[in-house]
Coordinates of C-alpha atoms and ligand atoms in Angstrom, one line a residue:
X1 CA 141.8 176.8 151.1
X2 CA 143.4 175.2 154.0
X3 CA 144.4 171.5 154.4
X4 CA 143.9 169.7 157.6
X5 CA 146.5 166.6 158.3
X6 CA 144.2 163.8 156.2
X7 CA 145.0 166.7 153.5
X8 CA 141.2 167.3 153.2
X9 CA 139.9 170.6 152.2
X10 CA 138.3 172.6 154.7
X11 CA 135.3 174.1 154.5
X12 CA 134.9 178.1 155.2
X13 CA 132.6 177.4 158.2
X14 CA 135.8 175.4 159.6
X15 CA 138.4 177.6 158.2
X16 CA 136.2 180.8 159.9
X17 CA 136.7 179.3 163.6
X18 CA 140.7 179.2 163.7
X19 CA 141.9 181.8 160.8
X20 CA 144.1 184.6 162.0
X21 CA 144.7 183.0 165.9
X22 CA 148.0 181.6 167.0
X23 CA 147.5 180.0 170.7
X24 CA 151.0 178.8 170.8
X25 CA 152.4 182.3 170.5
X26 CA 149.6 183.6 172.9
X27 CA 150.4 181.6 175.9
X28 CA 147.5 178.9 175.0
X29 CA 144.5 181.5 174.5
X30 CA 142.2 181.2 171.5
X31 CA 141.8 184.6 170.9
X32 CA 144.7 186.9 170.7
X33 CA 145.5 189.9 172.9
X34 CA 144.9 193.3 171.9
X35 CA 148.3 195.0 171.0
X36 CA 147.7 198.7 172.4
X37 CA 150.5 200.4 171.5
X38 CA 153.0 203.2 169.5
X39 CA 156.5 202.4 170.8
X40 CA 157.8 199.1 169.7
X41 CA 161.4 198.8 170.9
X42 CA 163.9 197.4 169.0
X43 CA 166.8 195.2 169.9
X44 CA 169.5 197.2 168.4
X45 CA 170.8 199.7 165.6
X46 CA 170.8 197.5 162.7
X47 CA 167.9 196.0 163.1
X48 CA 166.3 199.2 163.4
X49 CA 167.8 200.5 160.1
X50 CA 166.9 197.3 158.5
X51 CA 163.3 197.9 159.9
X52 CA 163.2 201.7 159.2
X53 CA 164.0 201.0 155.6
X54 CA 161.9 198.3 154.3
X55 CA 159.1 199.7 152.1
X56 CA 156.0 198.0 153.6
X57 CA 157.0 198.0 157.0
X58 CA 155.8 194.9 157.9
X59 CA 158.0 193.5 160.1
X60 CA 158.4 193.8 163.9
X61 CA 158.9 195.6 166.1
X62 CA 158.0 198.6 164.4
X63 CA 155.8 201.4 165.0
X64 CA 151.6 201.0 166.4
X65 CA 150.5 202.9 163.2
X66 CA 152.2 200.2 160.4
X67 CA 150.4 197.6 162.1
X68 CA 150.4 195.1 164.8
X69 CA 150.9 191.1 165.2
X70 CA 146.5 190.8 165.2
X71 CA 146.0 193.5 162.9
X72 CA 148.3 191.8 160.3
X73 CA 147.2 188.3 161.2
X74 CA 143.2 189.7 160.3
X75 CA 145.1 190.9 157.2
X76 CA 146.1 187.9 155.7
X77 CA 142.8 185.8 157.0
X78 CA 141.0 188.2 155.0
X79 CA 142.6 187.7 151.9
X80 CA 142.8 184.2 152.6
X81 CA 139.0 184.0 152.9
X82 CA 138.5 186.3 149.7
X83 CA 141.2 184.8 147.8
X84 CA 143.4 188.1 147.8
X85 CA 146.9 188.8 148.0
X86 CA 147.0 190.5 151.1
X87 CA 145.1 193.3 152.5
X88 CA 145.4 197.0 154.2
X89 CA 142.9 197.9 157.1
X90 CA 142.2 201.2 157.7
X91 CA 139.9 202.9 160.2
X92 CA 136.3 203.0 158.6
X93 CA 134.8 201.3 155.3
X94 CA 135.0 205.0 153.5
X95 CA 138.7 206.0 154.0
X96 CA 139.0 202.3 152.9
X97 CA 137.7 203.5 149.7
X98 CA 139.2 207.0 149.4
X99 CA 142.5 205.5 150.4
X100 CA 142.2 203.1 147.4
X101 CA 141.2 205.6 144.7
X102 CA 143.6 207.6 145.4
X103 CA 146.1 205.5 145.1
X104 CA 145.3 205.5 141.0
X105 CA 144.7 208.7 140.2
X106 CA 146.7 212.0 139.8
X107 CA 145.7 215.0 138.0
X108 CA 144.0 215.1 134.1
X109 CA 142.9 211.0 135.0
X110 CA 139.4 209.9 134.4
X111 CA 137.7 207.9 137.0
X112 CA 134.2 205.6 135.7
X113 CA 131.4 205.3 138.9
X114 CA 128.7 203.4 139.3
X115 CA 125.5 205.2 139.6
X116 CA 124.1 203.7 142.8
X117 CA 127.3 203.8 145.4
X118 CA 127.2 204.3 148.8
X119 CA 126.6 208.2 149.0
X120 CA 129.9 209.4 151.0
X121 CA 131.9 207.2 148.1
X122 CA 130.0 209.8 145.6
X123 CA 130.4 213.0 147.9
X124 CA 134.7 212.0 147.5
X125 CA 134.1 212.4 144.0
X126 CA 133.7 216.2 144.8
X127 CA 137.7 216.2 146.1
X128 CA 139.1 214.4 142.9
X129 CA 137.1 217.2 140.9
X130 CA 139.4 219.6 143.3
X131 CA 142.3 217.9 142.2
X132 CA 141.6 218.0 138.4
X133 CA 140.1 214.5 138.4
X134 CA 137.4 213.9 135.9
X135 CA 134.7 211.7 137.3
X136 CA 132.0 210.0 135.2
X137 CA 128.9 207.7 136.3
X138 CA 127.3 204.6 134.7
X139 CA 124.4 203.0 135.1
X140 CA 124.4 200.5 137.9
X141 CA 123.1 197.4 135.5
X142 CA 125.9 198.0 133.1
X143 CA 128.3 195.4 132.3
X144 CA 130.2 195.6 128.4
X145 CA 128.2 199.3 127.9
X146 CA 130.8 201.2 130.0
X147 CA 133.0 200.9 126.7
X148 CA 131.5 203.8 125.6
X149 CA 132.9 205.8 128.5
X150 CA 136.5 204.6 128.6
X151 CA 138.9 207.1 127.5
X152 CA 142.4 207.2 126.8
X153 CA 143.1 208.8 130.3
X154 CA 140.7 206.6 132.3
X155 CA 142.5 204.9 135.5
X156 CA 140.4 203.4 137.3
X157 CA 136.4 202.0 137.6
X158 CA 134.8 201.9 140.5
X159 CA 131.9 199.1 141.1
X160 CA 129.4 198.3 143.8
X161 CA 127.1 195.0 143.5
X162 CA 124.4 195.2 144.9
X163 CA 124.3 198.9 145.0
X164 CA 123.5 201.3 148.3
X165 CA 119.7 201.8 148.2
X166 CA 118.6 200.5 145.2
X167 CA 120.6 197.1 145.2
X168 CA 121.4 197.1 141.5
X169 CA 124.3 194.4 140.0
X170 CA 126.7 195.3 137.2
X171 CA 127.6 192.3 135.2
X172 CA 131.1 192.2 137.1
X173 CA 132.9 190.0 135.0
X174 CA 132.0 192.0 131.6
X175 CA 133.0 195.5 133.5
X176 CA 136.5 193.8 134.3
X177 CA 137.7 192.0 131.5
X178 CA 137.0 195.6 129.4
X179 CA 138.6 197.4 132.2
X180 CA 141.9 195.0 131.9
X181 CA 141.8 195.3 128.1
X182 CA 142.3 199.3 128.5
X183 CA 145.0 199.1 131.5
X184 CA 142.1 200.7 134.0
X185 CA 142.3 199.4 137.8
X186 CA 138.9 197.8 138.7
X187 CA 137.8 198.0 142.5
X188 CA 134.4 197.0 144.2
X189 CA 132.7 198.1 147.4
X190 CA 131.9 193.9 148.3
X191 CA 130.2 195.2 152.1
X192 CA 126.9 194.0 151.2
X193 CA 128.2 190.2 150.4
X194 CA 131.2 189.3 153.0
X195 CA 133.4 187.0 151.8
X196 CA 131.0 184.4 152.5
X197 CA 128.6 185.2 149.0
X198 CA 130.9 186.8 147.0
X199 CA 134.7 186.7 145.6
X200 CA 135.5 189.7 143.2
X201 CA 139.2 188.9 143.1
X202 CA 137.9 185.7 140.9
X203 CA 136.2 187.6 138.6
X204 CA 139.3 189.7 137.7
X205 CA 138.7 192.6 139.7
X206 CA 141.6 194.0 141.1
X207 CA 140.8 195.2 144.6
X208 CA 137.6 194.6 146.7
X209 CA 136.8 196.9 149.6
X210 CA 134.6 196.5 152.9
X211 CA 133.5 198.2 155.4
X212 CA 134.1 195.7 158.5
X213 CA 132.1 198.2 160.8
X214 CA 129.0 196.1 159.2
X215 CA 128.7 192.2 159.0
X216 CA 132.4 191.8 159.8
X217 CA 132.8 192.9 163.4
X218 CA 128.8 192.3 163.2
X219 CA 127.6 193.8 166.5
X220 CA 127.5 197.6 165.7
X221 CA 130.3 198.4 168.2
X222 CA 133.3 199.0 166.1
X223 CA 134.5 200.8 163.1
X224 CA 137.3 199.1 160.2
X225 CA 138.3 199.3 156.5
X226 CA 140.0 196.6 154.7
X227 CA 141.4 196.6 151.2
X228 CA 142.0 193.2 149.7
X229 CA 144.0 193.6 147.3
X230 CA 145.7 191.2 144.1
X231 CA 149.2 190.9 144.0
X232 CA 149.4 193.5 141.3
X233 CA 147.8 196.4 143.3
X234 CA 149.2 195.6 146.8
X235 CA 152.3 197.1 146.8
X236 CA 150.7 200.2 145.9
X237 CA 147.8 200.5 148.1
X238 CA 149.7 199.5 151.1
X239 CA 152.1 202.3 150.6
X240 CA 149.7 204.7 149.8
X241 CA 147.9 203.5 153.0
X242 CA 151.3 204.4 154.9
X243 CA 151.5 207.9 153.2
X244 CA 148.3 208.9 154.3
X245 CA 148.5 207.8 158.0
X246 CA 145.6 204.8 157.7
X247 CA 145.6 202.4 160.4
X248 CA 143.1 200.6 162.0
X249 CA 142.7 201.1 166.2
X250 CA 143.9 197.7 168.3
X251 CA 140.5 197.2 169.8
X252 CA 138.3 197.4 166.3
X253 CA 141.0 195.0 165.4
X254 CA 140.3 192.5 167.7
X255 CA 136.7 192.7 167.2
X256 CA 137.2 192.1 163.9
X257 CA 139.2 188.7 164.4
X258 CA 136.2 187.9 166.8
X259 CA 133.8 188.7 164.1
X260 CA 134.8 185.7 162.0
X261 CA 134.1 182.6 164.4
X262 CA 130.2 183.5 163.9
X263 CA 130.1 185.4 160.4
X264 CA 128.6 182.0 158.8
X265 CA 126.1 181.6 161.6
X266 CA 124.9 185.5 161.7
X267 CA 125.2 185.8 157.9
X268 CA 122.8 182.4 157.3
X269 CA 119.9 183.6 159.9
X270 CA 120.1 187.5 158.4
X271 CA 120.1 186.0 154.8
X272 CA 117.1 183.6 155.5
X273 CA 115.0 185.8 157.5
X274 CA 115.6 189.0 154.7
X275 CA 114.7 186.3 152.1
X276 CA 111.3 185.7 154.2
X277 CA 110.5 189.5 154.5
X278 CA 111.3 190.3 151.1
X279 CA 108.8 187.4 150.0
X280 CA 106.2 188.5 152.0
X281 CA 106.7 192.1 151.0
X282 CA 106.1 191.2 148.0
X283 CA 102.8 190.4 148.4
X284 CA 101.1 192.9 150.8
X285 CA 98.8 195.6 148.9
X286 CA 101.1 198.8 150.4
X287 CA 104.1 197.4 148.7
X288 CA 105.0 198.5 144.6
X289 CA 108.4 196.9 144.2
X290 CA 111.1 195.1 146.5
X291 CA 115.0 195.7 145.6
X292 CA 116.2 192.5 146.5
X293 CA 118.2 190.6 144.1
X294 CA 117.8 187.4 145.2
X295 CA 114.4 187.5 144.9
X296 CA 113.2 185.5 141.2
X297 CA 111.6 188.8 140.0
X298 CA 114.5 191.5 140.6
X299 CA 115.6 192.6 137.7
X300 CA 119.1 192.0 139.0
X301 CA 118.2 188.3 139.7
X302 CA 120.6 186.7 136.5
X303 CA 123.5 188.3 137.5
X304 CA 122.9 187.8 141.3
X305 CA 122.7 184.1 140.9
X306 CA 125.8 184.1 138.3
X307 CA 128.0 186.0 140.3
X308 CA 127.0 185.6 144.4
X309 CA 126.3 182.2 146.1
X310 CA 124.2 183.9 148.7
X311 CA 122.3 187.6 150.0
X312 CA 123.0 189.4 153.4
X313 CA 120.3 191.1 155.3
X314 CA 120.0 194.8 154.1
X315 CA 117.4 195.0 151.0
X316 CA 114.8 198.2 150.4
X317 CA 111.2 198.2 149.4
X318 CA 109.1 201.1 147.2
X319 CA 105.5 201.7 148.7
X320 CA 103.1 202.6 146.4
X321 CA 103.1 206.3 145.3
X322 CA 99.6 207.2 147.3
X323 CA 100.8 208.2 150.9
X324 CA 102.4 211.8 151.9
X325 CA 105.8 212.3 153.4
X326 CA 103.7 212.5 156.7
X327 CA 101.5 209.4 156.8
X328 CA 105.0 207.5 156.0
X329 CA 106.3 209.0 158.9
X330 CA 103.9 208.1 161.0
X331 CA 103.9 204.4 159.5
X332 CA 107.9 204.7 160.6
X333 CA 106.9 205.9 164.0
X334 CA 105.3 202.7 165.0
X335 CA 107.6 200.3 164.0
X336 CA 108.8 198.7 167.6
X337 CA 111.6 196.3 166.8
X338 CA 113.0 198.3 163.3
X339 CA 114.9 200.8 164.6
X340 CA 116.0 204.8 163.0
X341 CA 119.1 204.1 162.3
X342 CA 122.0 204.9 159.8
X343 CA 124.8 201.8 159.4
X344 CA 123.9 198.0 159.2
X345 CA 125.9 193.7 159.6
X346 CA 125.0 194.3 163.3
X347 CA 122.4 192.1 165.6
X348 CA 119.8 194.5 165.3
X349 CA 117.0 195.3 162.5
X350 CA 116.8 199.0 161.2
X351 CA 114.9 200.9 158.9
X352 CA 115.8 204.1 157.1
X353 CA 114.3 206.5 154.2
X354 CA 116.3 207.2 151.0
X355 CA 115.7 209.2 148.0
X356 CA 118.0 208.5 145.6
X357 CA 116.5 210.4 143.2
X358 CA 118.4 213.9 145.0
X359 CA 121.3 212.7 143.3
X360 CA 121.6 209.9 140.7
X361 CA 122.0 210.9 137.3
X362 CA 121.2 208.2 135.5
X363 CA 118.3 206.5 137.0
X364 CA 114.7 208.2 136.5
X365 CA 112.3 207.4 139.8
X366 CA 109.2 208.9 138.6
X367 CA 106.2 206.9 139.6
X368 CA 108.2 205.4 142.5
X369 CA 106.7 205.7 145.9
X370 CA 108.5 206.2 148.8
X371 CA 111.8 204.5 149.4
X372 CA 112.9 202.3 152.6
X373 CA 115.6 200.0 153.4
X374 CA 115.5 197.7 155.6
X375 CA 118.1 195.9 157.8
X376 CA 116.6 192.4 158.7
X377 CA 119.0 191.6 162.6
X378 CA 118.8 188.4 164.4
X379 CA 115.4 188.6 165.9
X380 CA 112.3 186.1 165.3
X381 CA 111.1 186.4 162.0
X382 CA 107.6 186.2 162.7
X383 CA 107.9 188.9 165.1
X384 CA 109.7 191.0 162.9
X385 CA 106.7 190.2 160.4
X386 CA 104.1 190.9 162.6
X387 CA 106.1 194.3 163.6
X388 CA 106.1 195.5 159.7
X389 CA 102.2 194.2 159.4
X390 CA 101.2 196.3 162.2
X391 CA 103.3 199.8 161.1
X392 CA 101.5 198.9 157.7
X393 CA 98.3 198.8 158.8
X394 CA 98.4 202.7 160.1
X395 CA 98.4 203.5 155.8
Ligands
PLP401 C1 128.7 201.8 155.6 C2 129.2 201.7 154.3 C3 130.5 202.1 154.0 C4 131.3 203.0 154.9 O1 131.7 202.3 156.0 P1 132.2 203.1 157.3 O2 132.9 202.0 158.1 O3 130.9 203.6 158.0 O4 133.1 204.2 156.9 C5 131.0 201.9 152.7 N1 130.2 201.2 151.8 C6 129.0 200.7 152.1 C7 128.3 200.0 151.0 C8 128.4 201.0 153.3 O5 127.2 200.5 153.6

């Protein structure tokens, strides 16, 4: 963490308001320009061969697609803020996470899954099998039991805490001291946490992805990937991120710089008003179960509060098993302020219907009603409240 002059420590909230922006080399604005651009020219011939033939191509001027002053500065605050190396954007949370499997694997390698990842993440798994890429799945509350899946040929293992839909935690720090032991590449989809609640890199995992289309950029107007990465891993990633043509577009960058003056404040109103819903859930008579780990009676609730020091706004809820596809519909249908809507980390509160059970394989969901998730925005709670109460009451 950044020093000030009295060589104090600053907090994250402080750190968040100036990370990434250079006003002295932006003619005095706070927030940097967006660099829109392919052509870079360069001075002269050596410089250009000298440019040309650096491996990471970092340096400047270069080439729009290898990166830009902002994108580069967004970079390096990133891993700053999660205690990475460095880090690569790319254009979208999932070619983030294809980008960064690849990167491990090659023919005859074994790849270890959690159960509950974000579907599209699972749906790659379908190309590795094309590419004779053997792919197993664990259970999403595993931590040492993965042992018994490790073979000689496994690469990497790929975590997400909480999970998509069903918000389960592995025991993080068990799944990557094993995975270090047998030489296998640990990486974790962190979207759900932000920086803010949760540092993989400290726990020994080697790479932690997010999609910065969600709390990030934080206003459902962008897309980005970024791969934070440990020393160990960066090399790699970032040329495999050249190979394959990943960049991030100028604009998304900038609204991701943007996004991290008021991450702290969006993330502490969406974590405090999902903590009031989820309470209250709890309690009405429609409701069997609430996914939420930091609620006291999740079953996920010991390694929540060993690993994360907070919880974002997207959690899901079971209803009981008593009401057809139709009268849930219909319950959905007069919701005013929850919106239909895929994606989530924006202003706004959404709702959506999952069923997991069309493709886990090792999670059973018999007796489970209905599935929703819920993205808790920046609205009043109590009108939020009173909006679920109401769609309720149509059961
Ligand atoms: C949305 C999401 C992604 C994919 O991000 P995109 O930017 O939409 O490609 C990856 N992981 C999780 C957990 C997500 O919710």
């Amino acid at each position: 963490m950044k020093k000030n002059s009295q060589e104090k420590i600053l907090q994250i909230e402080t750190e968040l308001i100036s990370i990434g922006n250079n006003p002295e080399q932006q003619f005095g604005f706070v927030s940097p320009p967006i660099y829109r651009g392919s052509t870079a020219i360069y001075p002269d011939v050596p410089t250009m061969k000298t440019i040309i033939n650096s491996p990471l191509k970092l340096e400047y001027p270069n080439y729009g697609r290898f990166g830009t002053p902002s994108s580069h500065n967004y970079e390096n605050s990133l891993a700053k803020l999660e205690g990475g190396f460095n880090t690569v954007l790319t254009g979208s949370g999932l070619s983030a996470i294809t980008t960064a499997i690849l990167t491990f694997l090659k023919t005859g390698d074994h790849i270890l899954v959690s159960d509950s990842v974000y579907l599209p993440t699972r749906n790659f798994t379908h190309t590795l099998a094309r590419f004779g890429i053997q792919v197993d799945y664990f259970n999403p509350r595993w931590g040492k039991e993965i042992k018994n899946l490790i073979k000689p040929n496994t690469r990497v293992c790929f975590l997400e805490s909480p999970g998509s839909l069903t918000f389960e935690i592995q025991d993080i720090a068990k799944i990557a001291e094993i995975s270090q032991k047998n030489n296998i590449i640990t990486m974790i989809d962190n979207t759900w946490s932000t920086p803010m609640f949760f540092k993989p890199l400290e726990l020994g995992i080697d790479i932690s992805i997010h999609s910065g289309t969600k709390y990030l950029t934080g206003h459902a107007d962008s897309f980005l990937g970024a791969i934070i990465c440990n020393s160990k891993t960066y090399p790699e990633i970032r040329t495999q991120a050249l190979q394959m043509g990943q960049f991030a577009a100028p604009e998304d960058v900038q609204l991701g710089l943007r996004g991290l003056r008021t991450l702290d404040v969006r993330l502490q109103r969406h974590q405090k008003s999902a903590l009031t819903l989820a309470h209250w859930l709890e309690s009405q008579p429609e409701i069997q179960e609430v996914l939420h780990p930091a609620l006291p009676t999740s079953k996920d609730h010991h390694l929540w509060k060993k690993y994360f020091s907070g919880s974002s706004g997207l959690f899901g809820f079971h209803l009981k098993n008593q009401w057809s596809s139709d009268q849930i519909n219909q319950m959905i249908h007069k919701l005013e302020l929850f919106k239909l809507g895929h994606s989530w980390g924006g202003f706004e509160s959404l709702v959506m219907i999952s069923d997991p059970a069309n493709f886990r394989t090792t999670s059973s969901f018999k007796e489970k009603g209905a599935l929703l998730r819920l993205h808790i925005g920046l609205e009043n709670v109590e009108d939020l409240k009173n909006d679920l109460r109401n769609a309720l009451n149509s059961l």
